[in-house]
Tab-separated table of C-alpha atoms in Angstrom:
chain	number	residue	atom	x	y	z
A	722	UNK	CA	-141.461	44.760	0.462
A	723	UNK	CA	-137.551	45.894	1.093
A	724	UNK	CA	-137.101	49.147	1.795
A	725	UNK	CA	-133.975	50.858	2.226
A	726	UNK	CA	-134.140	51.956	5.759
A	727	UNK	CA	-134.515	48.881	6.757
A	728	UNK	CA	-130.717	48.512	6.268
A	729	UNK	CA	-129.685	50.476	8.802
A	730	UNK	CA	-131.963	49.435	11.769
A	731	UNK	CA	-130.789	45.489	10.585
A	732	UNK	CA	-127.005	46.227	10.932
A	733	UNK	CA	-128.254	48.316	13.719
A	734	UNK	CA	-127.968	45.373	16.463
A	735	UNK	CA	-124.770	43.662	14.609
A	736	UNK	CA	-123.054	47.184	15.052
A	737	UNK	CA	-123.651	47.514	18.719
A	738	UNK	CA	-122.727	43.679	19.370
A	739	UNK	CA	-119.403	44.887	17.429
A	740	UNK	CA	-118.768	48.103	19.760
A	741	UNK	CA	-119.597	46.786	23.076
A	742	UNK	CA	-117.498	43.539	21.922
A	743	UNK	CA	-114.521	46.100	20.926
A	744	UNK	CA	-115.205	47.746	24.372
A	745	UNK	CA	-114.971	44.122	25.852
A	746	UNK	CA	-111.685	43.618	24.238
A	747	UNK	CA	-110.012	46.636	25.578
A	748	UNK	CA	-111.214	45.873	29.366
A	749	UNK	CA	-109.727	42.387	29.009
A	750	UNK	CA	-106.012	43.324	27.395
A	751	UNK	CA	-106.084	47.126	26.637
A	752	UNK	CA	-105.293	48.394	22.342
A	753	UNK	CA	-103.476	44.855	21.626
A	754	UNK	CA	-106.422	42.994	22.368
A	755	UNK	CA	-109.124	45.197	21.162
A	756	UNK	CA	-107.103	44.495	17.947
A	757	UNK	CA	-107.083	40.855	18.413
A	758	UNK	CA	-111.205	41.042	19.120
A	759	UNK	CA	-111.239	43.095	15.327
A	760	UNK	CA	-109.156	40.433	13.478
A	761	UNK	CA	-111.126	37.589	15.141
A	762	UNK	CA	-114.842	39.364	13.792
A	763	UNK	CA	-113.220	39.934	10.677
A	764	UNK	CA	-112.060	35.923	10.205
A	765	UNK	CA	-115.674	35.395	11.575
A	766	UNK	CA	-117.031	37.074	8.100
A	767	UNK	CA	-114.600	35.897	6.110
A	768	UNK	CA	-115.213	32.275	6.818
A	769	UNK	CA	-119.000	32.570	7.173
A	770	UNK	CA	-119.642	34.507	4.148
A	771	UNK	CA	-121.380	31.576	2.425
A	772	UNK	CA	-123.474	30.714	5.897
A	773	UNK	CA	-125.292	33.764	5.643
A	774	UNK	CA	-126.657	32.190	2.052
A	775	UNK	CA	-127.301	29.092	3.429
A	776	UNK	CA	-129.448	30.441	6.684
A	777	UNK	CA	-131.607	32.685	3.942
A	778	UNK	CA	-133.068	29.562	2.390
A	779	UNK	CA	-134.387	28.756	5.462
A	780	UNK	CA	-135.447	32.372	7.304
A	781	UNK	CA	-137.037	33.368	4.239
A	782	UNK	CA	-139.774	30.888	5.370
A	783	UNK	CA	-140.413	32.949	8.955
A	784	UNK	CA	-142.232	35.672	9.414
A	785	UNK	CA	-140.743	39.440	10.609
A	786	UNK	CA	-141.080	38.548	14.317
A	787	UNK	CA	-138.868	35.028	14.085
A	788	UNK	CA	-136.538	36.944	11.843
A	789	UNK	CA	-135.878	39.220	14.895
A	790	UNK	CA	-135.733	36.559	17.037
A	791	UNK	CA	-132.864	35.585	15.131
A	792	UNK	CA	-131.171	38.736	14.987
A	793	UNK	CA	-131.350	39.601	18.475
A	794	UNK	CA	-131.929	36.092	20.711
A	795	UNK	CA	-130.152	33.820	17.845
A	796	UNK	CA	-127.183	36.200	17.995
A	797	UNK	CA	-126.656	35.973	21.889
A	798	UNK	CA	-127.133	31.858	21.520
A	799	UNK	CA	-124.541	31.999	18.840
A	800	UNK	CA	-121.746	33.799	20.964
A	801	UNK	CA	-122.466	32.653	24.055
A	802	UNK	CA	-123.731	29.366	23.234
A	803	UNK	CA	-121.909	28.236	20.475
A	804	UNK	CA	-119.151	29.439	20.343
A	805	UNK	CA	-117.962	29.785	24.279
A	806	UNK	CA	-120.307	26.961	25.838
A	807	UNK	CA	-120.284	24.208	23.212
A	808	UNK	CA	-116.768	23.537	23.195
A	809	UNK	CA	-116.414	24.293	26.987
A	810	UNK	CA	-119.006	20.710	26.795
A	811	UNK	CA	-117.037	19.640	24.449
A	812	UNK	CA	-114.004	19.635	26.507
A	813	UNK	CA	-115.868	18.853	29.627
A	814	UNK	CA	-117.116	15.526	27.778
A	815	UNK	CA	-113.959	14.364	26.182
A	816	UNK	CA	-111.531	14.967	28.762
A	817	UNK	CA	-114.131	14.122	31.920
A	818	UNK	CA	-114.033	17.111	33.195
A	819	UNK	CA	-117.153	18.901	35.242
A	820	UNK	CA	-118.069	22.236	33.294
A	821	UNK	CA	-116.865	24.201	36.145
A	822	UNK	CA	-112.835	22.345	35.864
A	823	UNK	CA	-113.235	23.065	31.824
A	824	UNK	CA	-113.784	26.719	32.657
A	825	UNK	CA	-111.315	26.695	34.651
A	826	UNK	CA	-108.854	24.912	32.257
A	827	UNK	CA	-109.940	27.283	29.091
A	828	UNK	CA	-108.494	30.366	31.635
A	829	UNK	CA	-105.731	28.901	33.130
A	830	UNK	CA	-104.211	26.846	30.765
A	831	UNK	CA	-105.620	27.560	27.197
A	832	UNK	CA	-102.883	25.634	25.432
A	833	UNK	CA	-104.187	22.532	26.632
A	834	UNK	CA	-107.674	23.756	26.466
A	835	UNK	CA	-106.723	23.951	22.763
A	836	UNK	CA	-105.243	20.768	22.848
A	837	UNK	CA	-108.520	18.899	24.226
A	838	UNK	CA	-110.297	20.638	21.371
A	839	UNK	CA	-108.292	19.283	18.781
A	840	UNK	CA	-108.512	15.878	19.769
A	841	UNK	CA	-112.537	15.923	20.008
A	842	UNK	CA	-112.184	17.217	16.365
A	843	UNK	CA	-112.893	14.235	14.292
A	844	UNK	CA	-116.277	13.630	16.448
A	845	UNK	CA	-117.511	16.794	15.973
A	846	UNK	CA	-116.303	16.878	12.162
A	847	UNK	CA	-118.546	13.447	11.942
A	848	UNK	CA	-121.580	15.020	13.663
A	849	UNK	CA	-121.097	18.123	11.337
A	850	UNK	CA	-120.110	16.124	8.225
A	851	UNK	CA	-122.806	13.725	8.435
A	852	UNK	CA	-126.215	16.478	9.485
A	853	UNK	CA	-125.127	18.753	6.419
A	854	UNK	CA	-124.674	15.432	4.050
A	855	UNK	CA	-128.371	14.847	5.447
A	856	UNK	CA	-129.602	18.593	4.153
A	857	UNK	CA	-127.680	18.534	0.700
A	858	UNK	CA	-129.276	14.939	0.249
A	859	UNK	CA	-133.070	15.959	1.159
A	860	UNK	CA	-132.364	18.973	-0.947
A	861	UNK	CA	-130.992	17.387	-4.540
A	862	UNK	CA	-133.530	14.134	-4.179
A	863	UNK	CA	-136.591	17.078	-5.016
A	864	UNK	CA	-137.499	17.354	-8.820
A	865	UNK	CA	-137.564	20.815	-9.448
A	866	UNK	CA	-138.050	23.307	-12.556
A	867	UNK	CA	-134.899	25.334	-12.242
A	868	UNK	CA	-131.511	23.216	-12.407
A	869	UNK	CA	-128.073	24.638	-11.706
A	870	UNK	CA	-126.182	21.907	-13.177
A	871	UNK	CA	-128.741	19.211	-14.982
A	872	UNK	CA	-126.676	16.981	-16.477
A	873	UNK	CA	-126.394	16.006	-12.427
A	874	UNK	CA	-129.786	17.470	-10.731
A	875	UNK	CA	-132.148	15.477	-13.450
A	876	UNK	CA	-130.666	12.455	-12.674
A	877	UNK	CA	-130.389	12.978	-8.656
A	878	UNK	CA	-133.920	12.590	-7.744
A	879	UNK	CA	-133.911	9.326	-9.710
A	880	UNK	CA	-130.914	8.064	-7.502
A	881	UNK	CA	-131.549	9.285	-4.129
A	882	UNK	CA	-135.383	9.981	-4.418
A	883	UNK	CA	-135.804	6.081	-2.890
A	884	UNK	CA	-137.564	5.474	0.610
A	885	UNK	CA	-134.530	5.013	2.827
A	886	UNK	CA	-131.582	5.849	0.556
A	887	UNK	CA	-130.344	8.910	2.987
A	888	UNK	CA	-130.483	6.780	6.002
A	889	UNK	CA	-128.292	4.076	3.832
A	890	UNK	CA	-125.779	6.736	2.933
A	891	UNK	CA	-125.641	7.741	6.436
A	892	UNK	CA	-125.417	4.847	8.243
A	893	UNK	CA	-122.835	2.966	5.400
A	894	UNK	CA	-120.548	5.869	5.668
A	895	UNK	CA	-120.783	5.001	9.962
A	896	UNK	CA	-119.771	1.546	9.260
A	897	UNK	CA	-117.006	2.183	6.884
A	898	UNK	CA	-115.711	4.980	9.529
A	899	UNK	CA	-116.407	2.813	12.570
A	900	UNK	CA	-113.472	-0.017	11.008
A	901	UNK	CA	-111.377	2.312	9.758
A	902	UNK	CA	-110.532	5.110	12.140
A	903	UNK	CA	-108.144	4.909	15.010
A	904	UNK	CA	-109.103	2.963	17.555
A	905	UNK	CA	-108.523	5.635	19.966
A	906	UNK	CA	-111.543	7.400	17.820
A	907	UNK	CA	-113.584	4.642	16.991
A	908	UNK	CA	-116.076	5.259	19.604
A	909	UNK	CA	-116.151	9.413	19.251
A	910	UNK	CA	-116.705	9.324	15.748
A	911	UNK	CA	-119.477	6.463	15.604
A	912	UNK	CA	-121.039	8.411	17.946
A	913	UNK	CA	-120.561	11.566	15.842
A	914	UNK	CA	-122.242	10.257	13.112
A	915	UNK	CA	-125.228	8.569	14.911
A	916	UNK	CA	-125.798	12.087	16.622
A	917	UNK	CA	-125.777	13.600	13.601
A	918	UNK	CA	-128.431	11.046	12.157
A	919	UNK	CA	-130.786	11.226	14.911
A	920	UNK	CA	-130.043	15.084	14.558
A	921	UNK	CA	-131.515	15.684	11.438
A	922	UNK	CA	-134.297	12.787	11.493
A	923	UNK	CA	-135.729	14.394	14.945
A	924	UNK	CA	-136.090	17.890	13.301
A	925	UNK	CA	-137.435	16.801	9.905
A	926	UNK	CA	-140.311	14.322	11.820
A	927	UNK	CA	-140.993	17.700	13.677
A	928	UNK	CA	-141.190	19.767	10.815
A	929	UNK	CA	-143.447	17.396	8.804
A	930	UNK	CA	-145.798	17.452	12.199
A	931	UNK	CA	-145.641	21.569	12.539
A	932	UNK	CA	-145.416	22.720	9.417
A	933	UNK	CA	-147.075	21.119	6.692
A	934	UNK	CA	-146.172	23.723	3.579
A	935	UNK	CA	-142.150	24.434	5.019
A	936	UNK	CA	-139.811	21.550	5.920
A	937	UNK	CA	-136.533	22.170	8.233
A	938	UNK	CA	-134.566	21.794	4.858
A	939	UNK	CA	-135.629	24.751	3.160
A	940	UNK	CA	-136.337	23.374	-0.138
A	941	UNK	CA	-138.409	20.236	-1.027
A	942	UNK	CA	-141.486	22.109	-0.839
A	943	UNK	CA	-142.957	25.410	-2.060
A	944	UNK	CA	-141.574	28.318	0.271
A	945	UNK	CA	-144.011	29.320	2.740
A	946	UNK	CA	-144.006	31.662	5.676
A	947	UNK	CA	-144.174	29.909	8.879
A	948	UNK	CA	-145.353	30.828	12.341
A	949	UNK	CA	-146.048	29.820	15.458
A	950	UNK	CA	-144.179	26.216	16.641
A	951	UNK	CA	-143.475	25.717	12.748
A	952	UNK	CA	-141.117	29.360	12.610
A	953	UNK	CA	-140.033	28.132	16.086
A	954	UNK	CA	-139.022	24.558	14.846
A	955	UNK	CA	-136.874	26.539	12.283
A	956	UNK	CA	-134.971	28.506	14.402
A	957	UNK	CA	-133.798	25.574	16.525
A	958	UNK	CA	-133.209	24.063	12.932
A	959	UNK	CA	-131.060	27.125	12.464
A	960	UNK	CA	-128.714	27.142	15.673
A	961	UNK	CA	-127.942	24.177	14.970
A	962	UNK	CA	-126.401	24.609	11.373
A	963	UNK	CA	-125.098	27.781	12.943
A	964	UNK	CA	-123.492	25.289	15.438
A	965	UNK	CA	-122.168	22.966	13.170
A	966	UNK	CA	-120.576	26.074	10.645
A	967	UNK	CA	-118.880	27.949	13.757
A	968	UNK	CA	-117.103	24.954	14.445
A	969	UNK	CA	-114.302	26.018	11.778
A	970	UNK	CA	-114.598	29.842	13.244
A	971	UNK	CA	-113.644	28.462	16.986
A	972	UNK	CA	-110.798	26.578	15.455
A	973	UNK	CA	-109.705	29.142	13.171
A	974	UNK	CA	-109.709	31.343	16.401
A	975	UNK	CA	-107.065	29.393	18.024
A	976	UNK	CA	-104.984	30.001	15.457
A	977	UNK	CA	-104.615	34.047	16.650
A	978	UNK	CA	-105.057	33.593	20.057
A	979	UNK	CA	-105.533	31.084	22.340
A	980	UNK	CA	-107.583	33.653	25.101
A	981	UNK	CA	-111.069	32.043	25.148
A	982	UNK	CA	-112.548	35.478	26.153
A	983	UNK	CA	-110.918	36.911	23.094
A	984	UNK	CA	-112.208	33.895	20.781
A	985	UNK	CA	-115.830	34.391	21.922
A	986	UNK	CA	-116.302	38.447	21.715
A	987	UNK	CA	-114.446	38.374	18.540
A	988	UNK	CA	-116.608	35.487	17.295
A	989	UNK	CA	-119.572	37.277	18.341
A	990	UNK	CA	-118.880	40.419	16.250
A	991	UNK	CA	-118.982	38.268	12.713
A	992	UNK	CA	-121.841	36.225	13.874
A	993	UNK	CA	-124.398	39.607	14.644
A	994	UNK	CA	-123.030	40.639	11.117
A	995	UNK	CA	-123.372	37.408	9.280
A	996	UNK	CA	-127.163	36.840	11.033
A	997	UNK	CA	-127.816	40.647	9.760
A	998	UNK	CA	-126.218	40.380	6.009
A	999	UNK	CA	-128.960	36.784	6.575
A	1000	UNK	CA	-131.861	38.925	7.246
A	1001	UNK	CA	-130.984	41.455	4.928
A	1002	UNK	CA	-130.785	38.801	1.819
A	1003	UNK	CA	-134.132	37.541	3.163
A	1004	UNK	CA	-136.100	41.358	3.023
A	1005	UNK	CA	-133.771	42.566	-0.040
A	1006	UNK	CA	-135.242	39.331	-2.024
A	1007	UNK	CA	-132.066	38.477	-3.099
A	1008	UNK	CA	-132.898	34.524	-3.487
A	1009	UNK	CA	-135.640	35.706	-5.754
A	1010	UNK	CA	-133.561	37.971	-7.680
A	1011	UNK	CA	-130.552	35.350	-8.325
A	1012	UNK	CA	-131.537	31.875	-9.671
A	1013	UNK	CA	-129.263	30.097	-8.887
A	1014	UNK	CA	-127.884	31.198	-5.827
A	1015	UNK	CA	-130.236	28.935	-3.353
A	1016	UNK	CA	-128.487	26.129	-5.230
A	1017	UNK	CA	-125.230	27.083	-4.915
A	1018	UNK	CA	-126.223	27.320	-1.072
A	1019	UNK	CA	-126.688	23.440	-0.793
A	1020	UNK	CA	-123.555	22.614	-3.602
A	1021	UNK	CA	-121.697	24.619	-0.658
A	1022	UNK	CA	-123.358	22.825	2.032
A	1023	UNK	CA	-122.472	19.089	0.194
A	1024	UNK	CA	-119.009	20.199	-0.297
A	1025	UNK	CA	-118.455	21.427	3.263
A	1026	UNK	CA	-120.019	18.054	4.803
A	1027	UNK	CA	-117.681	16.413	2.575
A	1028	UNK	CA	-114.463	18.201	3.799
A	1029	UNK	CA	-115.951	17.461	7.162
A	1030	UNK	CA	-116.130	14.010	6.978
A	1031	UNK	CA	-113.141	14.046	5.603
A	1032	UNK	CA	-111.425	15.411	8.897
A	1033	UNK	CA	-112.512	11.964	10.506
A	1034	UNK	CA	-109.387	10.435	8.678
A	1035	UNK	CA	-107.559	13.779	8.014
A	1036	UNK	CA	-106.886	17.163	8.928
A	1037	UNK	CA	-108.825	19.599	6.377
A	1038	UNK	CA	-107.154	23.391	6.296
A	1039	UNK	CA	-109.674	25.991	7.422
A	1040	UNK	CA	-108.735	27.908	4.320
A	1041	UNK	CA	-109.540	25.089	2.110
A	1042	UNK	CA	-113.638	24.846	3.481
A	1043	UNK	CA	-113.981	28.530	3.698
A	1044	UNK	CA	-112.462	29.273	0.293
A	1045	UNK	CA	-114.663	26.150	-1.214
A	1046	UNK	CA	-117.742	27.575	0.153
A	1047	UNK	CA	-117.061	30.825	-1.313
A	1048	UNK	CA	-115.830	30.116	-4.692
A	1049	UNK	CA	-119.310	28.270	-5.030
A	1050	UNK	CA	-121.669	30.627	-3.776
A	1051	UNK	CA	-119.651	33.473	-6.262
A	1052	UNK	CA	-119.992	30.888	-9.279
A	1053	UNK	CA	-124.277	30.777	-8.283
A	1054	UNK	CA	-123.827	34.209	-8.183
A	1055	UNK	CA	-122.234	34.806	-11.368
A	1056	UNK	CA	-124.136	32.847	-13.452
A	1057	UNK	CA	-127.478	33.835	-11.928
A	1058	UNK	CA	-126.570	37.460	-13.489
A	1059	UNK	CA	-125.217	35.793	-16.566
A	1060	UNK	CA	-128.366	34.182	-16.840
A	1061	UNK	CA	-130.580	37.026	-16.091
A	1062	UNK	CA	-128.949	39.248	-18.812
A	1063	UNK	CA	-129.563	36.272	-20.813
A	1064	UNK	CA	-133.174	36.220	-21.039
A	1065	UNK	CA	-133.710	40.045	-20.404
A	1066	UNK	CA	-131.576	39.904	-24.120
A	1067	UNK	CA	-134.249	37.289	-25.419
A	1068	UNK	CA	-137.212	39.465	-23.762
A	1069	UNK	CA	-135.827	42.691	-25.885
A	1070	UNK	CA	-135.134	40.650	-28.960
A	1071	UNK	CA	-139.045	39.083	-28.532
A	1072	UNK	CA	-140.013	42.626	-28.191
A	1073	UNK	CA	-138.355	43.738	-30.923
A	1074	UNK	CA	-139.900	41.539	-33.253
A	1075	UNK	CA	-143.375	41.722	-31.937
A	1076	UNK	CA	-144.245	45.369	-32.792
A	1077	UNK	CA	-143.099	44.919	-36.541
A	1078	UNK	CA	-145.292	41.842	-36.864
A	1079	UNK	CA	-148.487	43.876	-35.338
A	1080	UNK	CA	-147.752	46.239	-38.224
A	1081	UNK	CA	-147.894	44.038	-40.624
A	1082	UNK	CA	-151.171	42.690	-39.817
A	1083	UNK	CA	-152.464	46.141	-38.984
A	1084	UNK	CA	-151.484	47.040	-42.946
A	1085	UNK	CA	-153.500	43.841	-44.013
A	1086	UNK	CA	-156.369	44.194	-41.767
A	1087	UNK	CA	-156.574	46.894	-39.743
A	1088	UNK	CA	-156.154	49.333	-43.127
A	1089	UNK	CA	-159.856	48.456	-44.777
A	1090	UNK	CA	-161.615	48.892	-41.364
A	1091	UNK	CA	-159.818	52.103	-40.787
A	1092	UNK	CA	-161.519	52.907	-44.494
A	1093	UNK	CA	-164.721	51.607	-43.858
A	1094	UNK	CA	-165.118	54.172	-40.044
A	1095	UNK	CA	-164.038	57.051	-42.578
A	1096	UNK	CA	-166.506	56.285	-45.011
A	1097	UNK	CA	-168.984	55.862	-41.998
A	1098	UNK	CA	-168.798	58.925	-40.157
A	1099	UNK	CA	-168.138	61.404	-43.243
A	1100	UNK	CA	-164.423	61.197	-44.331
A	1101	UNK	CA	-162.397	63.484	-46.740
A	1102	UNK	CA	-163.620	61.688	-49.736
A	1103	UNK	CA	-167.659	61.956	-48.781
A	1104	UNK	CA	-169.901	64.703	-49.331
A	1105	UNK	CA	-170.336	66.586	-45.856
A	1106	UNK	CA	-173.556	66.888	-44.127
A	1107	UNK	CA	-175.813	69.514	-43.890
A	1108	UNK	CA	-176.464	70.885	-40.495
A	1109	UNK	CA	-179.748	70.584	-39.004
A	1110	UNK	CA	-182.379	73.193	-40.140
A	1111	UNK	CA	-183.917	75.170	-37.419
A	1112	UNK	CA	-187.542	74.932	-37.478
């Protein structure tokens, strides 16, 4: 069960990544780019918001230990990893660099660091497209009892609920890509999408194999906690969508400054409080408490592999896909306490009407027996007894 102290030692760890970040910031470049590192974590939260939905439908499946393994190790492989070393080998890879020359370039000459970047974009917007069209699909082709939107759930299941359908999706949307792209970017975006593919099939075989009650895509089976290689299986599961969301975050990052070191520690600050505001859903119960809000999770993660995909053929604002993710994960949000009011209103009016209908059976029934124990033990209209005569 949540308890409220648990708040502070959850932000605990997110509050020291923040100062010694901060403290990071002001070693590199002095006030101005301590302030830089604060805008930076701020864009961070702003833009990940909806993630830290998303990564509660899956963590609320691990236990307490793998849910501090995600706080503390998951938040040092999310600034270090993903968002300083994966587009270093991003970089490295596209321009055929060695690591050690793309270090070098993201220091010495950022701009064109930057540049490199931008130009691996629509291969990493195909890898990132194409795993979360993979989740939203293995989420919405699961009957379930509670539907967001039915008029297109009900009929979902029916549509993509078919042995191989996904993998048709996936591999149709390759071939339409693969003709249609730039030449130039034929080859990184095919790839792209076959990575992403073989991606997601890898960790759901795994996760069928590990954990036999909790899949990698948090919802087409009853929620479960998981331990052992299962909780472990989940936590790779969740670097990676972590890798594929902080794509946006390093691009967005650019956009303020084009210091890598900057980028990274202020990166770092919104990812330890994103992974704690995760954690803290996950103990407050907050999926539990709002319907619909796991739902609008996976509408956010379909629409944001949608605007990803679209970034093969054209460039997609960062504002649009974090405002998009947003607006949806309010709307679940909204109408899970519009619907909760709802039947707490149908509760009171059922309660209402119960009592006056015991009444009425108590007048009809209950009246004659109440008579009948009166008459039984001596009431007002009997003759009382006499007490016992000593002898």
């Amino acid at each position: 069960m949540y308890r409220g102290g648990d708040g502070m030692r959850i932000f605990g760890f997110a509050n020291l990544v923040a100062v010694a970040a901060l403290a990071g910031g002001f070693l590199v470049g002095g006030l101005q780019s301590l302030i830089v590192v604060a805008l930076l974590g701020v864009l961070e939260i702003a833009v990940s918001f909806d993630n830290a939905i998303v990564n509660a439908t899956v963590l609320a499946r691990m236990d307490r230990y793998w849910q501090r393994m995600f706080m503390t190790v998951g938040v040092v492989i999310a600034a270090i990893g993903m968002r300083l070393l994966l587009p270093l080998i991003i970089v490295s890879i596209g321009a055929h660099l060695t690591p050690w020359r793309a270090v070098d370039l993201a220091y010495e000459n950022p701009d064109r660091y930057h540049a490199l970047l931008l130009s691996a974009q629509p291969g990493i917007a195909a890898f990132g497209g194409l795993f979360l069209l993979m989740i939203a699909i293995a989420f919405f082709r699961e009957e379930r009892d509670v539907h967001w939107w039915p008029a297109v759930e009900k009929r979902l299941p029916r549509l993509l609920g078919r042995k191989g359908v996904p993998q048709l999706i996936a591999l149709l949307f390759t071939a339409i890509a693969g003709v249609t792209v730039p030449t130039v970017l034929r080859d990184r975006v095919v790839f792209g999408c076959l990575l992403g593919l073989i991606c997601y099939q890898g960790i759901h075989l795994l996760s069928d194999q590990v954990a036999d009650r909790a899949d990698a895509d948090g919802g087409s089976r009853p929620r479960a906690t998981v331990q052992g290689r299962g909780a472990m299986l989940l936590f790779v599961y969740l670097e990676l969508l972590d890798a594929t969301f902080s794509m946006d975050s390093v691009m967005g990052g650019f956009s303020v400054t084009v210091d890598i070191a900057l980028i990274t520690l202020g990166l770092a600050i919104g990812a330890g409080y994103i992974r704690a505001l995760t954690v803290y859903v996950v103990r407050k119960g907050t999926l539990e408490q709002y319907r619909y809000l796991e739902h609008g999770a996976y509408y956010s993660i379909a629409l944001l592999s949608v605007l990803l995909l679209w970034e093969v053929w054209r460039d997609v604002p960062d504002w649009l896909t974090a405002c998009a993710g947003a607006i949806v994960i309010t709307a679940a949000w909204a109408t899970s306490v519009w619907a909760a009011k709802r039947q707490q209103r149908e509760e009171e009016r059922l309660a209402a009407e119960t009592p006056g209908e015991q009444a009425t059976i108590q007048q009809f029934i209950g009246a004659p027996n109440a008579q009948a124990e009166r008459d039984a033990d001596g009431g007002p209209d009997s003759m009382p007894k006499r007490p016992p005569v000593a002898s």
